[in-house]
CSV table of C-alpha atoms in Angstrom, one decimal:
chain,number,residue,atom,x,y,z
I,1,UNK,CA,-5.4,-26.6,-4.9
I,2,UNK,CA,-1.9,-26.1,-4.5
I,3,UNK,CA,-0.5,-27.1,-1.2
I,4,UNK,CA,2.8,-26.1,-1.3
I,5,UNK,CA,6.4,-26.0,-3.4
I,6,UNK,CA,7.8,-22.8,-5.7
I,7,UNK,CA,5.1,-23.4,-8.5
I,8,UNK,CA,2.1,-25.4,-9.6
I,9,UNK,CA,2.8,-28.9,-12.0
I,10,UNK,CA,0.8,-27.5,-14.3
I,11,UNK,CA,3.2,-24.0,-14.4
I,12,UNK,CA,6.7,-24.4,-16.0
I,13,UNK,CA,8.5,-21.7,-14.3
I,14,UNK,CA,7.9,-19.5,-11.7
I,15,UNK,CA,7.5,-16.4,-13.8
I,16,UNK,CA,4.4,-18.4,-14.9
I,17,UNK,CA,3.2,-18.6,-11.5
I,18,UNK,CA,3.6,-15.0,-10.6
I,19,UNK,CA,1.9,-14.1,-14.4
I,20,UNK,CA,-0.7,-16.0,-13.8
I,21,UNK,CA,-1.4,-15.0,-9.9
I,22,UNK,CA,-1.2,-11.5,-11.6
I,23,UNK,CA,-4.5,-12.1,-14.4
I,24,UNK,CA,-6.4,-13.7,-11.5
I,25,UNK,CA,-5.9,-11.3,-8.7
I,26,UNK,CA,-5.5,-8.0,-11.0
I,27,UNK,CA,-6.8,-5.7,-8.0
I,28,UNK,CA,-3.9,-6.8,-6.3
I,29,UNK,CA,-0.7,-4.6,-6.6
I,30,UNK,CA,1.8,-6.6,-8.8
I,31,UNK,CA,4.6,-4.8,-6.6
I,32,UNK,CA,2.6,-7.1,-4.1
I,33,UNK,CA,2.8,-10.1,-6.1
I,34,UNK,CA,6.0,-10.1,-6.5
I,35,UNK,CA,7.2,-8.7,-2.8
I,36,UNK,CA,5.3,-11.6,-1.1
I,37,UNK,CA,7.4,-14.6,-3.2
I,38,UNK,CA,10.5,-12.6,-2.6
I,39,UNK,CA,9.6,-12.5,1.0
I,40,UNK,CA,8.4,-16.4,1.4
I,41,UNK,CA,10.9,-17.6,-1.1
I,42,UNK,CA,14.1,-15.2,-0.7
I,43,UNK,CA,16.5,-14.3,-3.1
I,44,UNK,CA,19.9,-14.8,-4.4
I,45,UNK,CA,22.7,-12.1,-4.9
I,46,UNK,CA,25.4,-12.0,-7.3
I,47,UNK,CA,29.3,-11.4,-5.1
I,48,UNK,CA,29.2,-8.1,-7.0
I,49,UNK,CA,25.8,-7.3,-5.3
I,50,UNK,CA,27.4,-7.9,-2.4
I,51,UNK,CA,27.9,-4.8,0.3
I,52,UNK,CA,31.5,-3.5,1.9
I,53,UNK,CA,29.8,-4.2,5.7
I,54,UNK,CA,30.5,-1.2,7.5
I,55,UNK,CA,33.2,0.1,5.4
I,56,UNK,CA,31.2,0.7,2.2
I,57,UNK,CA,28.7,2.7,0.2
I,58,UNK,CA,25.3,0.8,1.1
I,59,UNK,CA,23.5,0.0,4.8
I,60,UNK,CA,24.5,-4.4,5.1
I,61,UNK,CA,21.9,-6.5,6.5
I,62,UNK,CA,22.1,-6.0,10.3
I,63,UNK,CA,19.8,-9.3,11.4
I,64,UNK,CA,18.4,-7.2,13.6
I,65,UNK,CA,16.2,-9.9,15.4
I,66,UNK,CA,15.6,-13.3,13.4
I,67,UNK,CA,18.2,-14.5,10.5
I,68,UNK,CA,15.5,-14.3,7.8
I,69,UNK,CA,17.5,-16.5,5.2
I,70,UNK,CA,17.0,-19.6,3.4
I,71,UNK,CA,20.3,-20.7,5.1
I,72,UNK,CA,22.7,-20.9,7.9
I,73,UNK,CA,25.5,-18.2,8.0
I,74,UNK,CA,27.9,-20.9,7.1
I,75,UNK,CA,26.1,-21.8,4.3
I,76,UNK,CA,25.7,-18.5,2.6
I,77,UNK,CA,29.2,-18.6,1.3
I,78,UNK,CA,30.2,-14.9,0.1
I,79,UNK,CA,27.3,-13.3,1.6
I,80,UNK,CA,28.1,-14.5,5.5
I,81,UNK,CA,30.9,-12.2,5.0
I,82,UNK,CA,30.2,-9.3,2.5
I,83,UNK,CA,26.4,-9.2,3.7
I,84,UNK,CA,23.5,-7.8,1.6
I,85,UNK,CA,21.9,-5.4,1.7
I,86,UNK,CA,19.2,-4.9,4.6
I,87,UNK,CA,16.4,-4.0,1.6
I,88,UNK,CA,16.5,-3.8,-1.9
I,89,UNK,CA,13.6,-1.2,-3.5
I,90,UNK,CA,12.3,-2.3,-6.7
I,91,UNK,CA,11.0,-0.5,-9.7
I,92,UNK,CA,10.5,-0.3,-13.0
I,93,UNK,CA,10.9,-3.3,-15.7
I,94,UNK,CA,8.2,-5.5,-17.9
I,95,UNK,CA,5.7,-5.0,-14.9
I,96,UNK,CA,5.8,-1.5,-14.4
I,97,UNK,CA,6.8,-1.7,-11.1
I,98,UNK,CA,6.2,1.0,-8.6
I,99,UNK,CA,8.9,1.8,-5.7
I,100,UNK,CA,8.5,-1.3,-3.7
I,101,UNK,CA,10.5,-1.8,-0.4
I,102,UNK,CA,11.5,-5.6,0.2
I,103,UNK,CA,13.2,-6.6,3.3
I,104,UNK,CA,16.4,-8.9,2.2
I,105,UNK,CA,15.6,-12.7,2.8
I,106,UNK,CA,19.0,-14.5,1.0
I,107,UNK,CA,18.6,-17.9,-0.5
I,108,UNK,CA,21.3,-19.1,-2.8
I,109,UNK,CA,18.7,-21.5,-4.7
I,110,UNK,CA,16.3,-18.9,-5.5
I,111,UNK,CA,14.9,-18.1,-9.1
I,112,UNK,CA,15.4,-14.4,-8.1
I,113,UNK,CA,18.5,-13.3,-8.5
I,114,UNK,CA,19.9,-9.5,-8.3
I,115,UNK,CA,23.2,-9.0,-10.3
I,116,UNK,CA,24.3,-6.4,-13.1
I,117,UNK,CA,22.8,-6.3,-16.6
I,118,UNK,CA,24.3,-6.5,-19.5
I,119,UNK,CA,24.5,-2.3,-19.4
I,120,UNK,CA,25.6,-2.4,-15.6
I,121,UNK,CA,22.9,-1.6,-14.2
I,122,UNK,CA,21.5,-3.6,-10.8
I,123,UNK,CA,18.8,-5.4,-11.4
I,124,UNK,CA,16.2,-8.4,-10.3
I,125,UNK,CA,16.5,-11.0,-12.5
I,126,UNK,CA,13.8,-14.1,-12.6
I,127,UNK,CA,14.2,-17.2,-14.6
I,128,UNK,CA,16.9,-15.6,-16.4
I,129,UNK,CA,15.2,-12.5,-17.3
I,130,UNK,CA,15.6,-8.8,-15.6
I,131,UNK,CA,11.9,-7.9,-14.4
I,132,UNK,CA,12.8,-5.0,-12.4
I,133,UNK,CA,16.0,-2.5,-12.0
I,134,UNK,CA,17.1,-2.8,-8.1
I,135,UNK,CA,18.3,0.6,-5.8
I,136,UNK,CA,20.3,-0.7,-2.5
I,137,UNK,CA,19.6,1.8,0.8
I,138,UNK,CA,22.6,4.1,1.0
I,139,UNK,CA,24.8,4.1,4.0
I,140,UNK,CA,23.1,6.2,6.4
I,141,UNK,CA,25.6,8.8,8.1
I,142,UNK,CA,24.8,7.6,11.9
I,143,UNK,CA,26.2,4.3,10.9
I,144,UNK,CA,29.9,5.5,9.9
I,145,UNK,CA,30.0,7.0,13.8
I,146,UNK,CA,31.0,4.3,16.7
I,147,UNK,CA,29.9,4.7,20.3
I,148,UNK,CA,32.8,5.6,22.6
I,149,UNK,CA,33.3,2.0,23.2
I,150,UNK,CA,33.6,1.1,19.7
I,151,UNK,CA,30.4,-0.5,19.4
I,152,UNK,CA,28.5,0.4,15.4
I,153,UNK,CA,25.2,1.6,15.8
I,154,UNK,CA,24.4,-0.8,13.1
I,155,UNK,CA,24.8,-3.3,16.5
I,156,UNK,CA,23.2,-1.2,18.6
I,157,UNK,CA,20.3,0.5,16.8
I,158,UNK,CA,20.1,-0.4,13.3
I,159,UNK,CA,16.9,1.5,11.3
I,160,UNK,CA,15.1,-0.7,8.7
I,161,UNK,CA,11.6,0.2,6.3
I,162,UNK,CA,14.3,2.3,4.6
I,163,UNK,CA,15.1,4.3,7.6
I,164,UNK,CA,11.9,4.5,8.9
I,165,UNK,CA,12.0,2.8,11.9
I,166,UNK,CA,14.6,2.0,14.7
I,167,UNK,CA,14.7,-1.6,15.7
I,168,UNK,CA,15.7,-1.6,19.0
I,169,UNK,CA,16.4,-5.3,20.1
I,170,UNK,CA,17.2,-4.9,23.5
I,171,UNK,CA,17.4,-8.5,24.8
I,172,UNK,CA,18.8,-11.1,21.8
I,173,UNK,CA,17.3,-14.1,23.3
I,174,UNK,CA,13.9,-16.1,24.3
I,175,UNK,CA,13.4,-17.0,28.0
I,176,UNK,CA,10.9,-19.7,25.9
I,177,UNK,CA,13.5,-22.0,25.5
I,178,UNK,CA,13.8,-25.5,24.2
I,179,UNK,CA,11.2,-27.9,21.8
I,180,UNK,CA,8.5,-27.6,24.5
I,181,UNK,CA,8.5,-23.8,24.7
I,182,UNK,CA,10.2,-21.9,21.5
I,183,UNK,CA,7.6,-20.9,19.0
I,184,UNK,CA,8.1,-23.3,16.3
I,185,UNK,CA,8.8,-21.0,13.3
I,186,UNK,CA,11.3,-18.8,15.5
I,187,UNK,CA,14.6,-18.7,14.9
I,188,UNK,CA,15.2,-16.2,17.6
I,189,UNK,CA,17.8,-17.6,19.6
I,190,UNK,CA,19.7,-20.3,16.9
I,191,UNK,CA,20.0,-16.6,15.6
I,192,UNK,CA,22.1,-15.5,18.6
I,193,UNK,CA,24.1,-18.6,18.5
I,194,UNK,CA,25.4,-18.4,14.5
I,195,UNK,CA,26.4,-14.6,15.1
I,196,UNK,CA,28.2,-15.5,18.4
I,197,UNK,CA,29.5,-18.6,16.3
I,198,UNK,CA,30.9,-16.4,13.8
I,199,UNK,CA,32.3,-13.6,15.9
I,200,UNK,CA,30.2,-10.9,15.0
I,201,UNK,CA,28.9,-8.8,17.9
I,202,UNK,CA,25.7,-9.3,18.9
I,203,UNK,CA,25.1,-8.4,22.3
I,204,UNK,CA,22.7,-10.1,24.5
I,205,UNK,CA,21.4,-7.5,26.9
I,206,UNK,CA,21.8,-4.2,25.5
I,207,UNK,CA,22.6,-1.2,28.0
I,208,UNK,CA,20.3,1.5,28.5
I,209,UNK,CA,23.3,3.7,28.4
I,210,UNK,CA,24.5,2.4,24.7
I,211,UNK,CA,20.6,2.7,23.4
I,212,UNK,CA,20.5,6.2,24.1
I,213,UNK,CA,24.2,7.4,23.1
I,214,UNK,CA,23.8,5.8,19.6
I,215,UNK,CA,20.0,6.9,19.5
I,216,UNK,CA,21.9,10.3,20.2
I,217,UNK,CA,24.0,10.2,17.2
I,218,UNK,CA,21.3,8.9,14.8
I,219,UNK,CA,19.4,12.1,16.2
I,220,UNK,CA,22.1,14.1,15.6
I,221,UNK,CA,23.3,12.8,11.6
I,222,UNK,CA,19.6,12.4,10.9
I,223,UNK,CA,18.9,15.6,9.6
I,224,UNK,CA,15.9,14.8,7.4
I,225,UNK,CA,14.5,13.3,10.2
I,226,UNK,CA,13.4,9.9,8.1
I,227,UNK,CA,13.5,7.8,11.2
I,228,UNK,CA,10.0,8.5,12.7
I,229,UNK,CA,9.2,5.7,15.4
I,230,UNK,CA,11.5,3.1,17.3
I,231,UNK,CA,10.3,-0.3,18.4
I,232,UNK,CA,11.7,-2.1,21.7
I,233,UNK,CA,11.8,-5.8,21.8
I,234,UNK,CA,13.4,-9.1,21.9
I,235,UNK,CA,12.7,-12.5,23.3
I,236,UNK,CA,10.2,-13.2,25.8
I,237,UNK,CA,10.7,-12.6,29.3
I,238,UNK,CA,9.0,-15.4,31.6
I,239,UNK,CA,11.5,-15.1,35.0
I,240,UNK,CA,13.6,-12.0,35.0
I,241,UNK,CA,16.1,-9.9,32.9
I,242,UNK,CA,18.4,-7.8,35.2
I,243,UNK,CA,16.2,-8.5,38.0
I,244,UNK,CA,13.1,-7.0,36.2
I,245,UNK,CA,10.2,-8.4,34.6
I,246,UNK,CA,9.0,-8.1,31.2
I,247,UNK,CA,7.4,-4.9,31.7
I,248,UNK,CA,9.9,-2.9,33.9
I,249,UNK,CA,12.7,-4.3,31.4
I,250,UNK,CA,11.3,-3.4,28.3
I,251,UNK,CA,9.7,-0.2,29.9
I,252,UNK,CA,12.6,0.6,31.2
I,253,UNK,CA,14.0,1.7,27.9
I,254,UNK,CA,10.9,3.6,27.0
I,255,UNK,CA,11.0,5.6,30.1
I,256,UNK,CA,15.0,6.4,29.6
I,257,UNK,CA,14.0,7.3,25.2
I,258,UNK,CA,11.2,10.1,26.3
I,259,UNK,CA,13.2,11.7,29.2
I,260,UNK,CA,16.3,12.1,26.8
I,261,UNK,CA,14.6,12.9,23.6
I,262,UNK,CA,11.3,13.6,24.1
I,263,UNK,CA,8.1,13.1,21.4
I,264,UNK,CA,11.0,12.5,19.0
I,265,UNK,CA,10.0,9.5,17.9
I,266,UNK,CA,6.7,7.3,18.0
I,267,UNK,CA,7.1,4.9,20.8
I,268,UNK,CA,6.1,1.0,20.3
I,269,UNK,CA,6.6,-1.9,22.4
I,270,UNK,CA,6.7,-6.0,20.7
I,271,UNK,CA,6.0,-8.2,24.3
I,272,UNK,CA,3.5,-10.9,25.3
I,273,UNK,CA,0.1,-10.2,26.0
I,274,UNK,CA,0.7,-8.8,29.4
I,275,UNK,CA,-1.9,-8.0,32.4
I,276,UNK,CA,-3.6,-5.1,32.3
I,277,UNK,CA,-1.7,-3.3,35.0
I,278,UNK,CA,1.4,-4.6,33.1
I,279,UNK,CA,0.3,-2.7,29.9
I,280,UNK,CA,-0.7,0.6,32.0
I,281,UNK,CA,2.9,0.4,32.9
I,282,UNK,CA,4.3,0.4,28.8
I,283,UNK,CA,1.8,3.7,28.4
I,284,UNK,CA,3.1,5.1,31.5
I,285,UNK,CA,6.6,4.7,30.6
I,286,UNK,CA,5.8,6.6,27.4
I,287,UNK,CA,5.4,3.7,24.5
I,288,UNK,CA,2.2,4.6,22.4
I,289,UNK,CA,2.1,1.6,20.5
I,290,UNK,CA,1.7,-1.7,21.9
I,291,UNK,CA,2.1,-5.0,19.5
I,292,UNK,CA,0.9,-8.0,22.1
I,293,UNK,CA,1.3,-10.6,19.1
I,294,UNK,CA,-0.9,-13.5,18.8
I,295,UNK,CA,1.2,-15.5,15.9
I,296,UNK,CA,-1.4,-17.5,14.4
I,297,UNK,CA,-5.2,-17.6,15.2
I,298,UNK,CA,-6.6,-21.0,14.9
I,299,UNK,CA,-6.7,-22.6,18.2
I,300,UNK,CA,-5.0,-26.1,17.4
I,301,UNK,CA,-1.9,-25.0,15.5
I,302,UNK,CA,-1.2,-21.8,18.3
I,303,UNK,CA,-1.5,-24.6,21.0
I,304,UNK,CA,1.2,-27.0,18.3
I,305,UNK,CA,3.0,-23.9,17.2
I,306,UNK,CA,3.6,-21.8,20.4
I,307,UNK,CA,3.9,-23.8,23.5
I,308,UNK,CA,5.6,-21.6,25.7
I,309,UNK,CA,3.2,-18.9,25.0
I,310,UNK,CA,0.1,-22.0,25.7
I,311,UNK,CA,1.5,-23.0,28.5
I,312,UNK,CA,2.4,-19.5,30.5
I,313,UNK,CA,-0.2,-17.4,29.3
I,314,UNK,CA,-3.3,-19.7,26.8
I,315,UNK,CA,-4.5,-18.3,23.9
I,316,UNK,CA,-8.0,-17.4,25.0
I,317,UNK,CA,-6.4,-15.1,28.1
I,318,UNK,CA,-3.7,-14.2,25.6
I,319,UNK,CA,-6.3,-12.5,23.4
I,320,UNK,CA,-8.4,-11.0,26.6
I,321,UNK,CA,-5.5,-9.4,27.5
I,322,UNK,CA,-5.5,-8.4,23.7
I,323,UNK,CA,-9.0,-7.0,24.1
I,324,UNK,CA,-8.0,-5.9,27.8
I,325,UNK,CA,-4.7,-3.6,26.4
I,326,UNK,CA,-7.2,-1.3,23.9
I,327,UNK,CA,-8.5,0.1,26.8
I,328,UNK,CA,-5.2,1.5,27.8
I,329,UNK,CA,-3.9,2.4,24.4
I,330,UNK,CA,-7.0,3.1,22.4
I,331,UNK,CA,-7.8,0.1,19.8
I,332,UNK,CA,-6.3,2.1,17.2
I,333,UNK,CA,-2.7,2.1,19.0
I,334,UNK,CA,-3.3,-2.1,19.7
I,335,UNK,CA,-1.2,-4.2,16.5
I,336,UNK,CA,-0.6,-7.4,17.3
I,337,UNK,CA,1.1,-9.3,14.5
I,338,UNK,CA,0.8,-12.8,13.1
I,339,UNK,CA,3.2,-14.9,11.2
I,340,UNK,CA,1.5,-15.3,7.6
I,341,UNK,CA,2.0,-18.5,5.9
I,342,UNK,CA,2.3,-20.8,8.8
I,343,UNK,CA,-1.1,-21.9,9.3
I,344,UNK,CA,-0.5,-24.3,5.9
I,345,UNK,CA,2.6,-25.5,7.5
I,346,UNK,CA,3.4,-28.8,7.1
I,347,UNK,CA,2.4,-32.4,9.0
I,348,UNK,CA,-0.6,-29.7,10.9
I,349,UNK,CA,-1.3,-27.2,8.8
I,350,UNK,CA,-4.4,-26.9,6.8
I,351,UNK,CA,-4.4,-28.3,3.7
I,352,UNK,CA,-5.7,-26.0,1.3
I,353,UNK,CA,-5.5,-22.1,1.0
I,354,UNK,CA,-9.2,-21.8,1.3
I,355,UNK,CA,-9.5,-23.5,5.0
I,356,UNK,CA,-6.4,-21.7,5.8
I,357,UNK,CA,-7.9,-17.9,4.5
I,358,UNK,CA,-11.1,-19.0,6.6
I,359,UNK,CA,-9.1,-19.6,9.1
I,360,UNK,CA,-7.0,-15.9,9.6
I,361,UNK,CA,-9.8,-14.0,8.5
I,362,UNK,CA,-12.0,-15.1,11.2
I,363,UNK,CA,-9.0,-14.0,13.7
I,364,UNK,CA,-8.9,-10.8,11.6
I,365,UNK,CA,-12.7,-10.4,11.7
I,366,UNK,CA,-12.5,-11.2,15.9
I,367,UNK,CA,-9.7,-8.1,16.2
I,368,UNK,CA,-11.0,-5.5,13.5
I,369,UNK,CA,-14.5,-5.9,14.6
I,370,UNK,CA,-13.2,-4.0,17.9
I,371,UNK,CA,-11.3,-1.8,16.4
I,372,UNK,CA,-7.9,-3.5,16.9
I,373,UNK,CA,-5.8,-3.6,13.3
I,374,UNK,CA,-3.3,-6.4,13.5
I,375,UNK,CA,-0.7,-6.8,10.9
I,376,UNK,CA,1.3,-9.9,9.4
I,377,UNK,CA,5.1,-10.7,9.0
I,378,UNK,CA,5.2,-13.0,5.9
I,379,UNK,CA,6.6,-16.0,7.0
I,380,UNK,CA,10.1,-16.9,6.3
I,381,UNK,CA,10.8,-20.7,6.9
I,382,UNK,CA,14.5,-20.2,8.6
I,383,UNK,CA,16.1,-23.7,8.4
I,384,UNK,CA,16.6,-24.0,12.0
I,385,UNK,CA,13.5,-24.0,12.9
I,386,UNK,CA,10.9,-27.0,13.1
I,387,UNK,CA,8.7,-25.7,10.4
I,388,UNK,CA,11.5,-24.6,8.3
I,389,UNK,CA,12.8,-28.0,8.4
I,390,UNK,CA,9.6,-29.6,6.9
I,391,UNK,CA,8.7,-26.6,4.8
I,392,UNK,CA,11.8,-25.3,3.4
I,393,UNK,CA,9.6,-23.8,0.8
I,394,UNK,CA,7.2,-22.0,2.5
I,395,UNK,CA,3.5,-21.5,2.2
I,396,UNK,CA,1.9,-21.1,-1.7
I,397,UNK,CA,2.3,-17.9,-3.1
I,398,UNK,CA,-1.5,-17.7,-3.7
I,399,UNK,CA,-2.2,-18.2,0.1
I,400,UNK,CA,-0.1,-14.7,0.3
I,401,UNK,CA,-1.8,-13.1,-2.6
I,402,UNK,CA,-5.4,-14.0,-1.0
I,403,UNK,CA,-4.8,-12.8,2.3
I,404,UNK,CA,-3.7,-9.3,1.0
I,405,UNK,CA,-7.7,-9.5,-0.9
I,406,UNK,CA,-8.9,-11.0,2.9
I,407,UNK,CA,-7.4,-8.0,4.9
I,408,UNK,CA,-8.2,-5.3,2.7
I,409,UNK,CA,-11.8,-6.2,2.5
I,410,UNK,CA,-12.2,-7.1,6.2
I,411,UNK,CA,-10.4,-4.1,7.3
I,412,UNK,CA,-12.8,-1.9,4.8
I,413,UNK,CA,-15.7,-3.6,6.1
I,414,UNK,CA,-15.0,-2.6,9.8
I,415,UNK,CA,-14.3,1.0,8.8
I,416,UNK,CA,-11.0,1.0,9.4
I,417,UNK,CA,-7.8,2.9,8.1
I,418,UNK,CA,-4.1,2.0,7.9
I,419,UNK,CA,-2.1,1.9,11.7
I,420,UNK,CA,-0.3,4.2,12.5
I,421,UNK,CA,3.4,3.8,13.2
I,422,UNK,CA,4.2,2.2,10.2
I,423,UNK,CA,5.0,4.8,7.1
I,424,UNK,CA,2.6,5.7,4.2
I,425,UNK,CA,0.1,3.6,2.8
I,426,UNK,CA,-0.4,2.1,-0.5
I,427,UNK,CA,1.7,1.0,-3.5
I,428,UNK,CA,4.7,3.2,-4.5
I,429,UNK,CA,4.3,4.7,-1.7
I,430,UNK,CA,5.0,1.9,1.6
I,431,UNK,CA,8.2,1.8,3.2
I,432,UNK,CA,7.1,-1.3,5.6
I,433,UNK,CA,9.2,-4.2,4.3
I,434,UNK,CA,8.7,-7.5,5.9
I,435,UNK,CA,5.5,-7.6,4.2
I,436,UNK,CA,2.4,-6.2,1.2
I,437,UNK,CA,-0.2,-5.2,3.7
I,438,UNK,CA,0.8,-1.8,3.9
I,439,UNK,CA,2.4,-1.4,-0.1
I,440,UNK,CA,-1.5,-2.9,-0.9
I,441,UNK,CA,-3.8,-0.5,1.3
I,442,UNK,CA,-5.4,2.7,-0.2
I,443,UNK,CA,-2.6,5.4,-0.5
I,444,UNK,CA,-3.6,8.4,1.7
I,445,UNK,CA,-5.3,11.2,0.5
């Protein structure tokens, strides 16, 4: 079985690999295929694939939370300062690709490679060989307005899933703090530190004030009204952030977002697994979708791989409170994510993809089977991070590929439908970027 690396020894390239995932796994999308090893392996970008930043024709990469690159900033060369592009969408080429969104994850090594053809057009080149013509996001109009003082909203509130969704990272760093308490595949706060490092802005606390003024303008420019939800978030709170805790500061927000611009936009909330009365509070304050994530569901590698989160709250209480939040919101409204790929992280991860599929879909199995949907962020190993230091090439493909098969079929078998809060459904048709799950679904009817 493989265990990890960018192909099987018996596979020459990775083409190969991809090909032959493809013939084994032919109910999954091949957009699918091919978005998951972009999104565990990253990809490299020609200078001429570069963006202008702020200044030019196509929305930059905005890191609006974790790096999500192979490298540090300093190591990027070009691209630390003419950025890609937040997302690339693919279509087209020898695999008949349908429009697939895929959430820009640079690394300069990659066998993926978007550059010009020989005909000048953009396109995704593997091994060598073009496999898919690329389209960049154009520069959304909200972004070439400042705030009054100067700040880009592209700092502020910067949209991603191709202008579906406002990120809204309100506080930039992790009160879990150190080896014994940051979650070991987080790059959350080194993140802070290279863009402070480097000069860029990248503000730590955002101002309730500066959310809604540049929530105002994207209002205002965004007259085909593709921005449809906004999500709060940021590091974990475990003291207090402006003398509030973590559900008066994140709330906070909320309330400020529905009195100014009210049933605009969906409302979700990414926190810890809060009390009960602590939850009541995020619905009261106007968020409608909660994501209390639980990272990883086997108990061993969440005690290994999220100590602060073991230590404050346990993973058995983290997932009653879970269970406990469904009552407020409805199950439908409860997504908690976890971090795909990481249970076959090496020294403690399992060792093959079938214990490690057993593994997640008896944590999927646990949620669905009360109605609660999570979702998964494929797993980028950021080289900062513990796990990305002894993984720096992720998780096997084919773990990826199966657990797309395990969360369709579990998710059918409980009767459920796509979340909500997240775009369309099914391939061609998904805007959700970070991973398949949504590009893989059935396409609504």
């Amino acid at each position: 079985m493989l265990r990890s690396g960018w192909e099987d020894a018996t596979m020459q390239t990775r083409t190969d690999l991809i090909e032959d995932l493809m013939g084994r796994f032919p109910h999954i999308p091949r957009e699918a295929v091919i978005k998951e090893d972009l999104l565990r392996g990253g990809l490299a970008f020609d200078d001429s694939a570069l963006t202008d930043n702020e200044n030019g024709d196509v929305k930059p990469k905005s890191y609006f939370i974790f790096s999500f690159d192979h490298r540090t900033l300093p190591e990027l060369g070009e691209a630390a300062l003419r950025r890609p592009p937040e997302e690339i969408v693919l279509t087209g080429g020898p695999y008949g690709l349908r429009r697939t969104v895929v959430s820009v994850r640079v690394n300069p090594s990659s066998p993926y490679r978007v550059k010009p053809s020989d005909d000048g057009r953009l396109m995704l080149f593997l091994d060598g060989k073009p496999i898919a013509d690329v389209g960049l996001p154009p520069m959304p109009d909200y972004y070439r307005h400042t705030l009054e003082g100067g700040k880009q909203i592209m700092e502020v509130a910067p949209t991603i899933q191709w202008g579906y969704l406002i990120y809204l990272t309100v506080f930039r760093v992790c009160q879990y703090f150190g080896a014994k308490e940051e979650c070991q595949y987080c790059d959350i706060n080194h993140n802070w530190r290279q863009h402070k490092a480097a000069g860029r802005p990248y503000t730590g606390v955002k101002p309730v004030d500066e959310v809604l003024e540049a929530l105002a303008i994207i209002d205002k420019y965004d007259t085909a009204r593709t921005s449809q939800a906004y999500t709060l978030t940021g590091g974990s709170v475990t003291s207090k952030v402006d003398g509030l805790a973590e559900a008066d500061f994140y709330g906070r927000y909320a309330q400020a977002i529905e009195e100014r611009f009210p049933g605009r936009w969906i409302g979700k909330v990414v926190a810890q697994a809060l009390p009960k009365e602590d939850v009541q509070r995020f619905y009261d304050y106007g968020i409608r979708i909660y994501h209390p994530n639980f990272e990883v569901w086997d108990k061993r590698l969440f005690e290994l791989y999220c100590p602060g989160k073991e230590r404050y709250v346990g993973r058995a209480e983290w997932h009653r409170r879970i269970l406990d939040s469904a009552e407020i919101f409805g199950p439908r409204n409860v997504i908690p994510n976890f971090v795909a790929g990481v249970e076959m992280a090496e020294p403690f991860g399992f060792r093959t993809v079938d214990e490690a599929i057993e593994s997640t879909t008896e944590g999927l199995q646990y949620f669905m089977s009360r109605g609660i949907l999570p979702r998964f962020t494929t797993w980028c190993p950021e080289p900062t991070t513990p796990l990305g230091r002894t993984n720096p090439e992720g998780a096997p493909l084919e773990y990826h590929i199966r657990l797309l098969e395990a969360y369709r079929a579990t998710m059918e078998a409980n009767g459920l439908s796509s979340p909500p809060g997240y775009g369309p459904p099914g391939a061609g048709n998904a805007v959700f970027s970070v991973s398949s799950f949504m590009d893989t679904l059935p396409a609504a009817e």
